[in-house]
Amino acid sequence: MAGYKGSNINPKKFEIGQLKIILALLPLAVFMGIPIVFIVCHAFKPMDELFAFPPQILVHKPTLDNFVKLFKASADSNIPMSRYVFNSVIVTGSVVLLSILFSTMAGFALSKLRFKGKYALLEINNTALMFVSVAVMIPRYLVIDALGMKDTYFAHILPLLAMPVGLFLVKQFIDQIPDALLDAAYMDGASDFKIYRSIIIPLIKPAIATTAILAFQQVWVNVESSNFYINDESMKTLAFYLNTLANQNSNVAGQGIQAAGILIQFIPNLAIFLILRKSFMNTMAHSGIK
Amino acid sequence: MNNKRKTKPGQLEKRENAVGYLFILPWLIGLVLLVLWPIVQSFQYSLNKIKLLPQGMAKLYVGFENYSQIFLTDPDFIMGLESYLLETLIAVPVIVAFSLIIAMLLNQKISCRGFFRMIFFLPIIIASGPVMQQLADQEAASIPMMNVTMIEQLLDEYLPHVLAESITSVFSNMITLLWYSGVQILIFLAALQKIDTSLYEAAKMDGGSKWECFWKITLPTIKPMILLNVVYTVIFMSNNEQNALIVLIYDTMLSATGGYGYASAMAWLYSIIESAIVIFFAVLIMGRKDVYERRAKKYQRELRKEKRLERKIRKRGERHERSYAKQKEKQQRKQSKKSA
């Protein structure tokens, strides 16, 4: 890979030739940045600006009013907010880790190993991708009920684990790894598991990072499981809690609380993104696949 | 010399099978239990009228009546489906082409590349969930400067009304579409970086322009990734919570008139149409083969033909041999009879 040295992906010098590319990218970049700015500013808007029409993106007179209201509302409820945060962290962490593990393992098997029924399974997965998740709500509830997992963390975790999209992405990336690489390892006496661990995993790091982010945000904002499978208030997640807070309060005051809640929910998302950014931007160039 | 084989024939294959199943097992259990089984179940429900009562579900088998009802008496679903189809067919190529362009720009050597990449990947974390919902509520996603009605009038003159309407809706949702393309940009960028740079160097040596390089090297190499992106985009657009049809299905499920069975039928129809769209795009992309692929395929076909011929000849030979052997046996028997 010419042009890549170590981890500094930026060229050292600015050249005139770059100007046209930067000019093309800059306006688009501004559009891309709008939602972030909007979310942050929205949380700090006072009441009259929240309902301004047409909506303003920037805030003129920032206040902490919304946050104060949010904490006041949460102080009134029986269960402390930290409990919801704890639930959310546990659920999200386990879903992200397990779904990465499962989807890379299955992706490796489906892409590189030989066994009977492989193609049928692939087709089944691809068809399952298309299915509307809303429609399987009730049967899923029945399954979870039958397994006795209501009001446990499993009810949060299991429905999201089988993530066909993640498997699909990972499998496509593993397909790109040349068989010769694996054959060489087999010749040197590596077992399947060894190959999975020391060849496949390092090579598809960017795909893993992407899957991790997708899984993370899917779980983090998910209210469905708290809504349907959990009756016990203390087992529900943060996303659900913030949602209800906004709905419980009157519509006008709720807007401010909702804006603040969304910002709070959004910050971990951003943090994960910034942490994983390095891994999916740098490793792509070094994956050694040609 | 000990010629004994240690493994019986077929055993190695079995072992290979076992390893494969072992790797796939945890995912498979989850898939069957929480995805496939509910899907099958929902098909069963779609053939019933279902009422949710306090003591449980009351089912009444009606066959395919739910489906015929959707087509014959329910205007909402068909109309929603129409606009969904048109919008998807227009928006998906736009998103994919846009993300390919962005990825190629981001693949250039420019200063602040890290910063730009970060900005363009950002939509990955906002494109779903409550953030997008709120943006849509606030109507912050439309471009205020653009006069959409004027474009619509202009398009209306030259195109049929339905088509013009969906094109304008794509225009007015342009920013939303940009926000949807985070993952696609990421995938394309990864694919672009994996292209062997020596290919470009060789092409340059032979006097290929950048334009030619793009069509003859870049596009064919990243073709599988284009398909991946198209599939991802279709699925993402159809299954997110802002989609009007999803909302309709959800509402029907909870409403008194529709009920769960009816909603299941809707969901099944919707999924079938979604698959049809994906297959349409897949055929469009993977169906077109370049010269080399065509030649390789032809060669393979010829090879297969030859093999078939060989097998035929061998079989015929075997048959002949057998019949010959039989004849010989008969003769021998005759002779032995005679001699006896």
Coordinates of C-alpha atoms in Angstrom, one line a residue, chain A residues 80-202:
Chain A
P80 CA -32.9 6.4 41.1
M81 CA -31.7 7.1 37.6
S82 CA -28.4 5.3 38.3
R83 CA -30.3 2.1 38.4
Y84 CA -31.5 2.6 34.8
V85 CA -28.0 3.6 33.7
F86 CA -26.6 0.5 35.3
N87 CA -29.2 -1.7 33.5
S88 CA -28.5 0.0 30.2
V89 CA -24.7 -0.4 30.6
I90 CA -25.0 -4.1 31.4
V91 CA -27.4 -4.8 28.6
T92 CA -25.5 -2.8 26.0
G93 CA -22.2 -4.2 26.9
S94 CA -23.2 -7.8 26.7
V95 CA -25.1 -7.4 23.5
V96 CA -22.2 -5.6 21.8
L97 CA -19.6 -8.2 22.9
L98 CA -21.7 -11.3 22.3
S99 CA -23.1 -10.2 19.0
I100 CA -19.6 -9.4 17.7
L101 CA -18.4 -12.8 18.9
F102 CA -21.4 -14.7 17.4
S103 CA -21.5 -12.9 14.1
T104 CA -17.7 -13.2 13.5
M105 CA -17.8 -16.9 14.3
A106 CA -20.8 -17.5 12.2
G107 CA -19.4 -15.3 9.4
F108 CA -16.2 -17.2 9.4
A109 CA -18.0 -20.5 9.2
L110 CA -20.4 -19.4 6.6
S111 CA -17.7 -17.9 4.5
K112 CA -14.7 -20.2 4.8
L113 CA -15.5 -23.5 6.3
R114 CA -17.2 -26.3 4.4
F115 CA -20.2 -28.1 5.9
K116 CA -23.5 -29.3 4.8
G117 CA -26.4 -26.9 4.5
K118 CA -24.2 -23.8 4.4
Y119 CA -25.8 -22.2 1.4
A120 CA -29.3 -22.9 2.7
L121 CA -28.4 -21.2 6.0
L122 CA -27.0 -18.2 4.2
E123 CA -30.2 -17.8 2.2
I124 CA -32.2 -18.1 5.3
N125 CA -30.2 -15.4 7.0
N126 CA -30.6 -13.1 4.0
T127 CA -34.4 -13.7 3.9
A128 CA -34.6 -13.1 7.6
L129 CA -32.9 -9.7 7.0
M130 CA -35.9 -8.5 5.0
F131 CA -38.5 -9.3 7.6
V132 CA -40.1 -6.5 9.4
S133 CA -39.2 -6.7 13.1
V134 CA -42.4 -5.1 14.2
A135 CA -44.4 -8.1 12.9
V136 CA -42.6 -10.7 15.0
M137 CA -43.2 -8.9 18.2
I138 CA -46.0 -11.1 19.6
P139 CA -44.5 -14.5 18.6
R140 CA -41.2 -13.3 20.1
Y141 CA -43.0 -12.3 23.3
L142 CA -44.5 -15.8 23.4
V143 CA -41.1 -17.4 23.0
I144 CA -39.6 -15.3 25.7
D145 CA -42.5 -16.0 28.0
A146 CA -42.2 -19.7 27.3
L147 CA -38.5 -19.7 28.2
G148 CA -39.2 -17.9 31.4
M149 CA -37.0 -15.0 30.6
K150 CA -39.5 -12.2 31.3
D151 CA -38.2 -9.6 33.8
T152 CA -34.6 -10.7 33.4
Y153 CA -31.6 -9.2 31.6
F154 CA -31.9 -12.1 29.0
A155 CA -35.1 -10.6 27.7
H156 CA -33.2 -7.4 26.9
I157 CA -30.2 -9.2 25.5
L158 CA -31.3 -12.2 23.5
P159 CA -33.8 -10.7 21.0
L160 CA -31.0 -8.3 19.8
L161 CA -28.3 -10.9 19.7
A162 CA -29.3 -12.6 16.5
M163 CA -28.5 -9.6 14.3
P164 CA -28.7 -10.6 10.7
V165 CA -27.4 -7.3 9.5
G166 CA -24.2 -7.7 11.5
L167 CA -23.6 -11.2 10.2
F168 CA -24.2 -10.0 6.7
L169 CA -21.7 -7.2 6.9
V170 CA -19.0 -9.4 8.6
K171 CA -19.5 -12.3 6.2
Q172 CA -19.0 -10.0 3.2
F173 CA -15.8 -8.7 4.7
I174 CA -14.5 -12.2 5.4
D175 CA -15.3 -13.2 1.8
Q176 CA -12.7 -10.7 0.7
I177 CA -9.9 -12.5 2.6
P178 CA -8.1 -14.7 0.1
D179 CA -8.2 -18.4 0.7
A180 CA -4.5 -18.7 0.1
L181 CA -3.8 -16.9 3.4
L182 CA -5.9 -19.5 5.2
D183 CA -4.4 -22.4 3.3
A184 CA -0.9 -21.2 4.3
A185 CA -1.9 -21.2 7.9
Y186 CA -3.5 -24.7 7.6
M187 CA -0.2 -26.0 6.1
D188 CA 1.6 -24.7 9.1
G189 CA -0.7 -26.7 11.2
A190 CA -3.1 -24.1 12.5
S191 CA -6.4 -25.3 13.8
D192 CA -9.7 -23.7 12.7
F193 CA -10.0 -21.9 16.0
K194 CA -6.4 -20.6 15.7
I195 CA -7.2 -19.3 12.2
Y196 CA -10.3 -17.6 13.5
R197 CA -8.4 -15.9 16.3
S198 CA -5.2 -14.9 14.7
I199 CA -6.1 -14.3 11.1
I200 CA -9.7 -13.6 10.7
I201 CA -10.3 -11.3 13.7
P202 CA -7.3 -9.0 13.0

